[in-house]
CSV table of C-alpha atoms and ligand atoms in Angstrom, one decimal:
chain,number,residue,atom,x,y,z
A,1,UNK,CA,-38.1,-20.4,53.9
A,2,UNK,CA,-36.7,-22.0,50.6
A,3,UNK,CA,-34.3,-23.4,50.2
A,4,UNK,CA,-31.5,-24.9,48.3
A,5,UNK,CA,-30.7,-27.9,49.1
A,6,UNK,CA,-30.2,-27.7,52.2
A,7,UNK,CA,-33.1,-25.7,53.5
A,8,UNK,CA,-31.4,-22.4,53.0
A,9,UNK,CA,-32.5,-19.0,51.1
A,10,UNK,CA,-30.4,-16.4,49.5
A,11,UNK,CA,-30.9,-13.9,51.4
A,12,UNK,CA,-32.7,-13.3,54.6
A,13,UNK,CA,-34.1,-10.2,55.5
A,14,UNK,CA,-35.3,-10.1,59.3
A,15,UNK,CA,-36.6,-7.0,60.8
A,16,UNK,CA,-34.6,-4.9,59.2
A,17,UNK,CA,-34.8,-1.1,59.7
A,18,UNK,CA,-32.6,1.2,58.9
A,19,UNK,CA,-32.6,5.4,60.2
A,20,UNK,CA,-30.6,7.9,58.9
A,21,UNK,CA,-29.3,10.6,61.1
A,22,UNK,CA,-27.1,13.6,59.5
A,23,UNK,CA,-26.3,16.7,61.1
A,24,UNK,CA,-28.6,19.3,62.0
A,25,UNK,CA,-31.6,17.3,60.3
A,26,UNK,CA,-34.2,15.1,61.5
A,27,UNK,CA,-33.4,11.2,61.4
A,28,UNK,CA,-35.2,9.7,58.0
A,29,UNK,CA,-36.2,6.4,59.0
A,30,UNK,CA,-36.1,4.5,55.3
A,31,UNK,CA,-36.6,1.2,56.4
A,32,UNK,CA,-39.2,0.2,59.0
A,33,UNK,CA,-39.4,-3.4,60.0
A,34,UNK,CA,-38.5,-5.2,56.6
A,35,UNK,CA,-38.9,-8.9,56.3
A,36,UNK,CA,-38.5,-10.8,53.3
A,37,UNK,CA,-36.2,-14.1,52.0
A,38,UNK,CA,-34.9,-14.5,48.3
A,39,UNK,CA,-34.8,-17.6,46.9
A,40,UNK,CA,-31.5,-19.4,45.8
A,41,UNK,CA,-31.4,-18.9,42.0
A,42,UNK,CA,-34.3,-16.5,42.0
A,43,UNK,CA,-35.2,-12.8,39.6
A,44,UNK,CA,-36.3,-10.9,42.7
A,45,UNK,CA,-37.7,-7.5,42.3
A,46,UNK,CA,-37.8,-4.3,44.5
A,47,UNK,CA,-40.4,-2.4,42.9
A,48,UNK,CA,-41.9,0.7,44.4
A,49,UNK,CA,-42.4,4.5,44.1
A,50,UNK,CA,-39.1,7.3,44.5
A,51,UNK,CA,-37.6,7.7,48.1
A,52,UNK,CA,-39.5,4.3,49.4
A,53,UNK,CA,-36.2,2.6,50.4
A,54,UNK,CA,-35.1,0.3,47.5
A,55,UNK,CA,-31.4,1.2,46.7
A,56,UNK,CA,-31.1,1.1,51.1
A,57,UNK,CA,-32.1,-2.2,51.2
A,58,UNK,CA,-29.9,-2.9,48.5
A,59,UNK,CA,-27.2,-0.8,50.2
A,60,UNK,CA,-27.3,-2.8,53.1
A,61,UNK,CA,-27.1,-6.1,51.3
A,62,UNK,CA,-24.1,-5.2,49.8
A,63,UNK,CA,-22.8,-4.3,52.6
A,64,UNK,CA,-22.0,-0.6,52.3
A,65,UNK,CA,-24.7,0.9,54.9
A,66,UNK,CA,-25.2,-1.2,58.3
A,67,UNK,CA,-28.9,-2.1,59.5
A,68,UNK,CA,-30.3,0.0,62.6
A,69,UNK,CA,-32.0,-2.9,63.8
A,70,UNK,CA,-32.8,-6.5,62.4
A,71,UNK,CA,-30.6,-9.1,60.6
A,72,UNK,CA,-29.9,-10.1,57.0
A,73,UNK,CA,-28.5,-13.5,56.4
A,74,UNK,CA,-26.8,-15.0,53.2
A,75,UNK,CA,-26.9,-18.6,52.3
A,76,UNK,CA,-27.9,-18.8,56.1
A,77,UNK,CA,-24.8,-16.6,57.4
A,78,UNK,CA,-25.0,-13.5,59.4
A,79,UNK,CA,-22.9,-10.6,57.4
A,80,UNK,CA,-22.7,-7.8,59.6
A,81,UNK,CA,-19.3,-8.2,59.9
A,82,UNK,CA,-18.3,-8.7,56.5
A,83,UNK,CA,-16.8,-5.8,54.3
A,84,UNK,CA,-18.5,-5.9,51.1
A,85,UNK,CA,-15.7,-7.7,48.9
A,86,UNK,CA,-16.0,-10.6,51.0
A,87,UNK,CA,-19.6,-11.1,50.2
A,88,UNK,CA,-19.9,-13.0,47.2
A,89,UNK,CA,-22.4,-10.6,46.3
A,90,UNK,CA,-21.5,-7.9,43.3
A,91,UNK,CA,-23.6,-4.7,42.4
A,92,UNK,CA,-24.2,-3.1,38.9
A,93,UNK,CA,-25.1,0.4,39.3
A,94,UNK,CA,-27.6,2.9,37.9
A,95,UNK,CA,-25.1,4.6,35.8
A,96,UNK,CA,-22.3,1.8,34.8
A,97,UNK,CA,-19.4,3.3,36.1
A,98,UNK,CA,-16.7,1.3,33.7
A,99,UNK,CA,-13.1,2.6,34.5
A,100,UNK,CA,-12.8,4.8,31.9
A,101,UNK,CA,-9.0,4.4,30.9
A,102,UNK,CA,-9.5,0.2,31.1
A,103,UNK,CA,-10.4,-2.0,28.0
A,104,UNK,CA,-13.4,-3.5,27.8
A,105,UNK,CA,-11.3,-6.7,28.5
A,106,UNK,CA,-9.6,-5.1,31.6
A,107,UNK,CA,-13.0,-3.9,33.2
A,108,UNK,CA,-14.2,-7.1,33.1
A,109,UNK,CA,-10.8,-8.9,34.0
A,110,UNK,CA,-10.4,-6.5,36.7
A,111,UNK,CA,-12.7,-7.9,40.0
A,112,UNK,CA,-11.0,-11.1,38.9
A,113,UNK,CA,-7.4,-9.6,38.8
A,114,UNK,CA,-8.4,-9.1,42.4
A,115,UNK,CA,-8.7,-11.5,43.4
A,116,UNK,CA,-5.3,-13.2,42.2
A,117,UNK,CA,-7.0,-14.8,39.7
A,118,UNK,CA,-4.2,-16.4,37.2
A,119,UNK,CA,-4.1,-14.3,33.6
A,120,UNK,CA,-4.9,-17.7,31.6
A,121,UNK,CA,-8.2,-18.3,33.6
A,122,UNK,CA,-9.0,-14.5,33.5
A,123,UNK,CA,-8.6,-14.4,29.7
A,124,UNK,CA,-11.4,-17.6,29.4
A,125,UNK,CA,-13.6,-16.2,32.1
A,126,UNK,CA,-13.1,-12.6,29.8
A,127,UNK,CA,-13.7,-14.2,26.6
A,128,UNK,CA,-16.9,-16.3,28.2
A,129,UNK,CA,-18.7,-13.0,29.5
A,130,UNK,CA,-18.1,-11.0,26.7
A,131,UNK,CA,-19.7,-14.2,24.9
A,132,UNK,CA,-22.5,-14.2,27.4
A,133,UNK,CA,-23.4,-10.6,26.7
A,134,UNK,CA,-22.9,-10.9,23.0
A,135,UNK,CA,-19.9,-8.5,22.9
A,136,UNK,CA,-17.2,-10.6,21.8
A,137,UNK,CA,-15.7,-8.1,19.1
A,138,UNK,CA,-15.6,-5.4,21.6
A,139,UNK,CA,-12.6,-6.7,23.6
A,140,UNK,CA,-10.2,-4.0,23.1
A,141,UNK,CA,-12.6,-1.1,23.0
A,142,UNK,CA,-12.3,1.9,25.4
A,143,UNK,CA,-15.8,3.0,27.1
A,144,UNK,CA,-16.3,5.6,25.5
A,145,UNK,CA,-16.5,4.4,21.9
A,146,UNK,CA,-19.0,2.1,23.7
A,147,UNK,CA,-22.9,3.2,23.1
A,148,UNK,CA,-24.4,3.5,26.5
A,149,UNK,CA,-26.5,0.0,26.3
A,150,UNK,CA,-23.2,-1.7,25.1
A,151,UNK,CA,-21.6,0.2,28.3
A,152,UNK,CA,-24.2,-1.4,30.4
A,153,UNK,CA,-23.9,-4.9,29.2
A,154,UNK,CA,-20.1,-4.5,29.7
A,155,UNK,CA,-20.9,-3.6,33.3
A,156,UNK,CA,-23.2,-6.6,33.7
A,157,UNK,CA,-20.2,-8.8,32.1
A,158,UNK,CA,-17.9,-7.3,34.8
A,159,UNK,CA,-20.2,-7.7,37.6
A,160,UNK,CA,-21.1,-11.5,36.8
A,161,UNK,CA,-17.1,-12.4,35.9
A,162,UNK,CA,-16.2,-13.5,39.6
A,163,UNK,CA,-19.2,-15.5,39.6
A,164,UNK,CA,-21.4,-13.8,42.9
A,165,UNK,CA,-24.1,-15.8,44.6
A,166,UNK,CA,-26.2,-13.0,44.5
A,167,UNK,CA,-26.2,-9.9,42.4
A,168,UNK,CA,-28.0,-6.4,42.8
A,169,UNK,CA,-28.9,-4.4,40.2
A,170,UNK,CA,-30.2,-0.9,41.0
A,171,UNK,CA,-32.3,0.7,38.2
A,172,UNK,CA,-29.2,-1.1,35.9
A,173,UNK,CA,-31.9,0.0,32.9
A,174,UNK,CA,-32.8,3.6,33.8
A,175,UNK,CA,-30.5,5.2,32.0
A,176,UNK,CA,-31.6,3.3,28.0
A,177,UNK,CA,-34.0,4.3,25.8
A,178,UNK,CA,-37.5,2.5,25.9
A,179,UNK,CA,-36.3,0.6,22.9
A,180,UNK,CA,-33.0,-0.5,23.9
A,181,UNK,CA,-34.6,-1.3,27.9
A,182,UNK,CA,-37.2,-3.6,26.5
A,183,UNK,CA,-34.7,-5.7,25.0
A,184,UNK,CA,-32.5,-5.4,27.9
A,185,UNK,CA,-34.8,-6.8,30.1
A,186,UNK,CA,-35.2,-10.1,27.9
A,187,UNK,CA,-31.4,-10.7,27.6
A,188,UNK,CA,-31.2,-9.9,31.6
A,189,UNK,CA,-33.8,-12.6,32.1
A,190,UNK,CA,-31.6,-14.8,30.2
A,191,UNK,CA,-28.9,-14.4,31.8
A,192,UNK,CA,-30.1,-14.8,35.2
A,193,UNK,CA,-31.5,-18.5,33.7
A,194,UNK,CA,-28.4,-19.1,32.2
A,195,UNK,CA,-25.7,-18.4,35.2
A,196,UNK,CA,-28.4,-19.7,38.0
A,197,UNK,CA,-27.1,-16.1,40.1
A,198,UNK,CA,-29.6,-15.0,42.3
A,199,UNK,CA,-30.8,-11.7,41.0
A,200,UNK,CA,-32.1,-8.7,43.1
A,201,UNK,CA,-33.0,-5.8,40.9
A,202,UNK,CA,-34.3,-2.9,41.5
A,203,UNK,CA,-36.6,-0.9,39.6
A,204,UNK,CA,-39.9,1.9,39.9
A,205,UNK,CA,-40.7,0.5,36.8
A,206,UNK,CA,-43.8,-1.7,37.3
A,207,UNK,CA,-44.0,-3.3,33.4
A,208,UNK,CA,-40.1,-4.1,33.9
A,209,UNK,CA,-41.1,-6.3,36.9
A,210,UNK,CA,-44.1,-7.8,36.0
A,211,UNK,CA,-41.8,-8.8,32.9
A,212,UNK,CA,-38.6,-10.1,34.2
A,213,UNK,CA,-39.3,-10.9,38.0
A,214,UNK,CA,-39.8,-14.9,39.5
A,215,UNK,CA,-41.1,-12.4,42.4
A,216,UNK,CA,-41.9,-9.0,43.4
A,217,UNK,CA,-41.8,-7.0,46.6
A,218,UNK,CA,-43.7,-4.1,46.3
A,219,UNK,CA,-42.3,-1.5,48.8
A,220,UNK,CA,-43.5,2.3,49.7
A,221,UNK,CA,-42.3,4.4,52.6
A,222,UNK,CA,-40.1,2.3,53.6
A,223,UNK,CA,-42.6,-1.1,54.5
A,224,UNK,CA,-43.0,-4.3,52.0
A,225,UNK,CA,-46.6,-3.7,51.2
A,226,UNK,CA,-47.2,-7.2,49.0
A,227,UNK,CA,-45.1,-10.2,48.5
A,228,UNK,CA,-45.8,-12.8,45.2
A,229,UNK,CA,-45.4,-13.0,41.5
A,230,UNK,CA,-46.2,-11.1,39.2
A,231,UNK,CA,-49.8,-12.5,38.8
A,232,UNK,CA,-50.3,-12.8,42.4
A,233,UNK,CA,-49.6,-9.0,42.9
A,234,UNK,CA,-52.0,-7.8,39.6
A,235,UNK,CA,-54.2,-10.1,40.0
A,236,UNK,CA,-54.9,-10.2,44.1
A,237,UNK,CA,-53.4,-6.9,45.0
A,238,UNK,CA,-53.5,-6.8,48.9
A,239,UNK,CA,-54.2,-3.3,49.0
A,240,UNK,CA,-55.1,-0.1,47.1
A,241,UNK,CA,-51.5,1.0,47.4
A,242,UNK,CA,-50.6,-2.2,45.6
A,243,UNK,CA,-53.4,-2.6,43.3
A,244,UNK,CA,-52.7,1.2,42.1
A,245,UNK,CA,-49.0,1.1,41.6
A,246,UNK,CA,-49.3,-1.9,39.4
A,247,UNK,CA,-50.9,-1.1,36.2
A,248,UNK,CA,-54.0,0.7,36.0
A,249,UNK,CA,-57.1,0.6,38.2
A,250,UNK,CA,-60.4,1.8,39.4
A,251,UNK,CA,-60.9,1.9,43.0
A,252,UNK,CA,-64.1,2.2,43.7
A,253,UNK,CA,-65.6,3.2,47.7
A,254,UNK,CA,-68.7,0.8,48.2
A,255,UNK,CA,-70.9,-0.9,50.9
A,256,UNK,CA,-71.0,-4.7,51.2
A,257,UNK,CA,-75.1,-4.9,51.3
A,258,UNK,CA,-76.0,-8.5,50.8
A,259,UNK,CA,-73.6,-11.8,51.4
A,260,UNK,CA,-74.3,-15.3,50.0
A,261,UNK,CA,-71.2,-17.7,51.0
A,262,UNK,CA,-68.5,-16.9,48.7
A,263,UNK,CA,-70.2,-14.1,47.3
A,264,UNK,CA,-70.2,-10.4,48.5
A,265,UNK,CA,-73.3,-8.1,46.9
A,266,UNK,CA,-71.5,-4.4,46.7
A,267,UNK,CA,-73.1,-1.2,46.2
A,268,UNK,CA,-71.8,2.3,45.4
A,269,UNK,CA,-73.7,5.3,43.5
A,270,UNK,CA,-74.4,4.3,40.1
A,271,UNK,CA,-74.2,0.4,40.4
A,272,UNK,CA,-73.9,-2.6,42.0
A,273,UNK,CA,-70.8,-5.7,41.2
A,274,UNK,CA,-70.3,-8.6,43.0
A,275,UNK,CA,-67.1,-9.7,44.4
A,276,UNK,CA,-65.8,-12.9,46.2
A,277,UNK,CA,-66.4,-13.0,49.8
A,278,UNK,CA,-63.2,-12.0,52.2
A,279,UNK,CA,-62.9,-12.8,55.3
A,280,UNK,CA,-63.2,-10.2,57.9
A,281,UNK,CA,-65.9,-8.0,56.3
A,282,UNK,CA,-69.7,-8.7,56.5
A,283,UNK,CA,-73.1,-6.7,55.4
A,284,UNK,CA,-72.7,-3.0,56.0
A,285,UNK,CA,-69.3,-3.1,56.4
A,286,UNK,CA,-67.3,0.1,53.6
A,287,UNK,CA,-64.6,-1.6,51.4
A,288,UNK,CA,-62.6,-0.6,48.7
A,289,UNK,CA,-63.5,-2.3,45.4
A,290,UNK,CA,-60.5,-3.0,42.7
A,291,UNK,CA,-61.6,-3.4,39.0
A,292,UNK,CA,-59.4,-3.7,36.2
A,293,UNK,CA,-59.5,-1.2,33.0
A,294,UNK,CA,-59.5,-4.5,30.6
A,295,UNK,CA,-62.4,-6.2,32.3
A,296,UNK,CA,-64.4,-4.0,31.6
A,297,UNK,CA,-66.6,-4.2,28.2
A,298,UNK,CA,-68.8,-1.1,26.6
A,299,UNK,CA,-72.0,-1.5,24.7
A,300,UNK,CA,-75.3,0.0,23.8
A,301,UNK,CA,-77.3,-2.5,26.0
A,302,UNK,CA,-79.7,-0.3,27.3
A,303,UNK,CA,-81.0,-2.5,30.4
A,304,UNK,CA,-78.9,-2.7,33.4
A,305,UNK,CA,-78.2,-5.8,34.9
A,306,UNK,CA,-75.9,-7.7,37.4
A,307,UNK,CA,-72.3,-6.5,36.4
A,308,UNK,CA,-73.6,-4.0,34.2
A,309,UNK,CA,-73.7,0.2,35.0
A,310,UNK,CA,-75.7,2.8,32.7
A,311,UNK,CA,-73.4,5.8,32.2
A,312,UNK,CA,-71.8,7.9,29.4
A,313,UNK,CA,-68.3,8.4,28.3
A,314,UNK,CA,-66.8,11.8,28.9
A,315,UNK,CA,-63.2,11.2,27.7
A,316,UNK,CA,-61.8,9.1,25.0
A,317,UNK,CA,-57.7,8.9,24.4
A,318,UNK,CA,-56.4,6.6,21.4
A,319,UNK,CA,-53.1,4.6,22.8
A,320,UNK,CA,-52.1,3.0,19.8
A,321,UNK,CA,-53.4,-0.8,20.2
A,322,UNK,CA,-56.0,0.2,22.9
A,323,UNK,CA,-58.5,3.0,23.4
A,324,UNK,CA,-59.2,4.6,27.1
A,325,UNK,CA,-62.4,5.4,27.8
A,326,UNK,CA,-63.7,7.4,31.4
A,327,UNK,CA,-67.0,6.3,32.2
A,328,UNK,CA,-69.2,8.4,34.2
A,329,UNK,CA,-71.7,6.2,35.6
A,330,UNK,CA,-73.1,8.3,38.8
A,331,UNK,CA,-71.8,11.8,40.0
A,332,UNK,CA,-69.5,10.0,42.1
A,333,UNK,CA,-67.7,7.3,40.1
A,334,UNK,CA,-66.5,7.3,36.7
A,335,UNK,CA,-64.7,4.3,35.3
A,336,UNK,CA,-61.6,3.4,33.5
A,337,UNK,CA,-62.3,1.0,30.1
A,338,UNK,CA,-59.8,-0.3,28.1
A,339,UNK,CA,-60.5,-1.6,24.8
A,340,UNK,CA,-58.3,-3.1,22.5
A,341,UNK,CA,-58.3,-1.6,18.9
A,342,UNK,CA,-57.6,-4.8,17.0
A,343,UNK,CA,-61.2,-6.4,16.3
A,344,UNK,CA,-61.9,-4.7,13.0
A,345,UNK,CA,-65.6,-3.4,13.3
A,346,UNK,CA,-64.8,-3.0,16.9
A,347,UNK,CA,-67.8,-0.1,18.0
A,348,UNK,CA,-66.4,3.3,18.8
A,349,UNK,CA,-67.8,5.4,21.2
A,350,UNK,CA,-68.1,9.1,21.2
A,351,UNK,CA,-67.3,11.4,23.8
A,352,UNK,CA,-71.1,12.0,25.2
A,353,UNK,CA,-72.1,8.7,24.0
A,354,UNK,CA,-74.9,6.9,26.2
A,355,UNK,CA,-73.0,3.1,27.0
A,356,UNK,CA,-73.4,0.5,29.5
A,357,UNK,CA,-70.5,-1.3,31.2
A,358,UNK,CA,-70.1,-4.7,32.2
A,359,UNK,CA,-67.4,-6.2,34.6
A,360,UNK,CA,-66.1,-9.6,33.5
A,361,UNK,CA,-67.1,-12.6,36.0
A,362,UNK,CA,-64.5,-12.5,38.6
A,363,UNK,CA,-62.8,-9.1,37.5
A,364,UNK,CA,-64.2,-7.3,41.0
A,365,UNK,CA,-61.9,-7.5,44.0
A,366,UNK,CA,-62.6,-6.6,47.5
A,367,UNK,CA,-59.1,-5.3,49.0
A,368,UNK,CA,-58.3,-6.2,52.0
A,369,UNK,CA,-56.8,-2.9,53.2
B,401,LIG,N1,-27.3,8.8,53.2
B,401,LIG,C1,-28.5,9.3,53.5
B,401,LIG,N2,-28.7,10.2,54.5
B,401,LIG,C2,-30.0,10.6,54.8
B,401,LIG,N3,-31.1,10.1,54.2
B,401,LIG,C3,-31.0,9.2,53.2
B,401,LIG,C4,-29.7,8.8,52.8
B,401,LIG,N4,-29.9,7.9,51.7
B,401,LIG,C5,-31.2,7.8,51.5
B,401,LIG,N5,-31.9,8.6,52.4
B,401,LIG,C6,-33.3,8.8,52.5
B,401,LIG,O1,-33.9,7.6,52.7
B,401,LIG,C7,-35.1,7.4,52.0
B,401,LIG,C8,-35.0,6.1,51.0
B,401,LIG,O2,-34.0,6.4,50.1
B,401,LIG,P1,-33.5,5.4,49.0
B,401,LIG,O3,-32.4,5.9,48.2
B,401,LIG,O4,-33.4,4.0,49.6
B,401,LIG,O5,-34.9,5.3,48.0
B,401,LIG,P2,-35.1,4.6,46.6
B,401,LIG,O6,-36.4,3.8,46.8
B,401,LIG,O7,-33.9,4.0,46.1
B,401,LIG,O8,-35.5,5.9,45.7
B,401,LIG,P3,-35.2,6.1,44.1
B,401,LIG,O9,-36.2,5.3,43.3
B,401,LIG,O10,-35.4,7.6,44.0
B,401,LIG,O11,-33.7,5.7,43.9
B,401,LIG,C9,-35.3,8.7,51.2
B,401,LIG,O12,-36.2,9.4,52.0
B,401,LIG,C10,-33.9,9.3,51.2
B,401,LIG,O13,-34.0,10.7,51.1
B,402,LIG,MG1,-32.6,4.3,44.5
């Protein structure tokens, strides 16, 4: 798949599994069968729950862990046999490990120093990343009078210096307050346009990857469950592992009980939606519907209709610019409702309060596992 120029991706990931086996413990298979190629000049995300195999993959990129089974290819090379400094490929860390008794200057000079890199050129490569990460005054600081964001762009700066094909970033944000991450993640962004590096980053994070990422693999136990951008995966999860790990959801157990063409009829206690048609499942068959908080309205309408359930709200929490409410519309299915608080006049509901809900055109998804 794609391709520079010359037909060739980033990096190629081809059956790739990897098992751990330490003493006296059972083997910890982390990666089962993983297949998946990054682009050339690409923001590729690894998002997915604790323990599901991200930093292994990443691990095994880099070279410091070997696949069990499988391949992985770089600009169309096999790397097994490459030690990870002759990879063109550089890692930034969860917790920026800066030498401590370096400048600022040194720890970014030093990958280059390295690799016999002349001072003159290292002092201009220096000065450009410490330009790039808007640190230029910060050249002769020690680490320590660094704040930990200013630490972090410092061990971006170092990392990007010898210029890698590909970088990997585990969890490079984790460690920064929500204010300082969110702007993080827009001057990473920017950075990745402005050097053209392929990025692989790594994160459990799902509003950091719908933000930053050209594309996303969602991963859990050890399997790439969904593949796509960051529309593609909120907006056509695959499945309810995906469709529940990104953003919020209701999943909703119904019975496909009429079909016209592109149109599936689905029922479950308390209502009735319609959803497009998928291939593989017909009249009778059980499937798992996927609705959205935000596309779904309340009112008083008191008639129910197509797209429209008869219930009563049983829990309301205030969020700040949108209200949550839970819906009960039958015994066995309450819904999720997000409203947005802006509209002034905007009708709010009471705990107990008799509402209908209706499902935007288009908002009901049949999953497909
Ligand atoms: N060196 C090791 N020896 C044995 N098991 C390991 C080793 N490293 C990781 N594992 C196991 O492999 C699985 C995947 O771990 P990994 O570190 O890749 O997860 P992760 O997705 O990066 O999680 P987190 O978000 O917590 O960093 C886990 O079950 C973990 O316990
Ligand atoms: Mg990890």
């Amino acid at each position: 798949m794609m391709e520079n120029g010359n037909g060739v991706c980033a990096v190629d990931i081809q059956a790739v599994e990897k098992v751990y086996h330490s003493k006296g413990r059972q083997p910890v298979q982390a990666l089962k069968k993983v297949s998946l190629s990054i682009r050339d000049n690409e923001f590729f995300t690894l998002l997915g729950p604790s323990g599901c195999g991200k930093t292994t993959l990443l691990r095994l990129i880099a070279g410091f862990e070997q696949p069990t089974a499988g391949e992985i290819l770089l600009f169309g090379n096999r790397i097994e046999g490459l030690t990870p400094y002759s990879r063109s490929v550089n890692t930034v860390f969860q917790h920026y490990s800066l030498f401590p008794h370096m400048t600022v200057a040194d720890n970014i000079g030093f990958g280059l120093k390295m690799l016999k890199i002349d001072q003159a050129t290292r002092d201009k490569t220096v000065s450009e990343m410490l330009s790039l990460v808007h640190m230029e005054d910060f050249a002769n600081r020690m680490p320590h009078q660094l704040s930990g964001g200013q630490q972090q762009r410092i061990a971006l700066a170092r990392a990007l210096a010898p210029h890698p094909k590909v970088l990997l970033l585990d969890e490079p944000l984790s460690a920064l307050d929500l204010k300082l991450r969110q702007a993080m993640r827009l001057e990473l962004k920017q950075l990745q346009e402005k050097t053209g590096i392929t990025f692989v980053f790594v994160t459990h994070d799902q509003e950091e990857a719908l933000a930053m990422s050209d594309r996303i693999a969602v991963m859990s136990n050890g399997e790439v469950q969904q593949i796509g951008t960051a529309g593609d995966i909120y907006d056509r999860p695959s499945n309810s592992f995906v469709a529940d790990f990104i953003g919020e959801t209701n999943l909703i157990d119904a019975e496909i009980t009429s079909q016209a063409g592109a149109i599936s009829n689905c029922d479950f206690p308390g209502g009735t939606l319609q959803a497009e048609t998928i291939t593989g499942r017909s009249v009778s068959d059980k499937v798992t519907l996927t609705l959205r908080p935000e596309k779904l309205r309340l009112s008083t309408a008191e008639e129910p209709e197509q797209g429209r359930m008869m219930g009563h709200v049983v829990e309301r929490v205030f969020l700040g610019t949108d209200t949550t409410y839970l819906v009960q519309i039958s015994p066995e299915v309450t819904l999720q409702v997000r409203e947005q608080n802006a509209l002034p006049g905007a009708t709010r509901f009471d705990v107990g309060a008799k509402v209908s809900v209706a499902a935007a055109d288009g908002a009901t998804r049949i999953l497909e596992g």
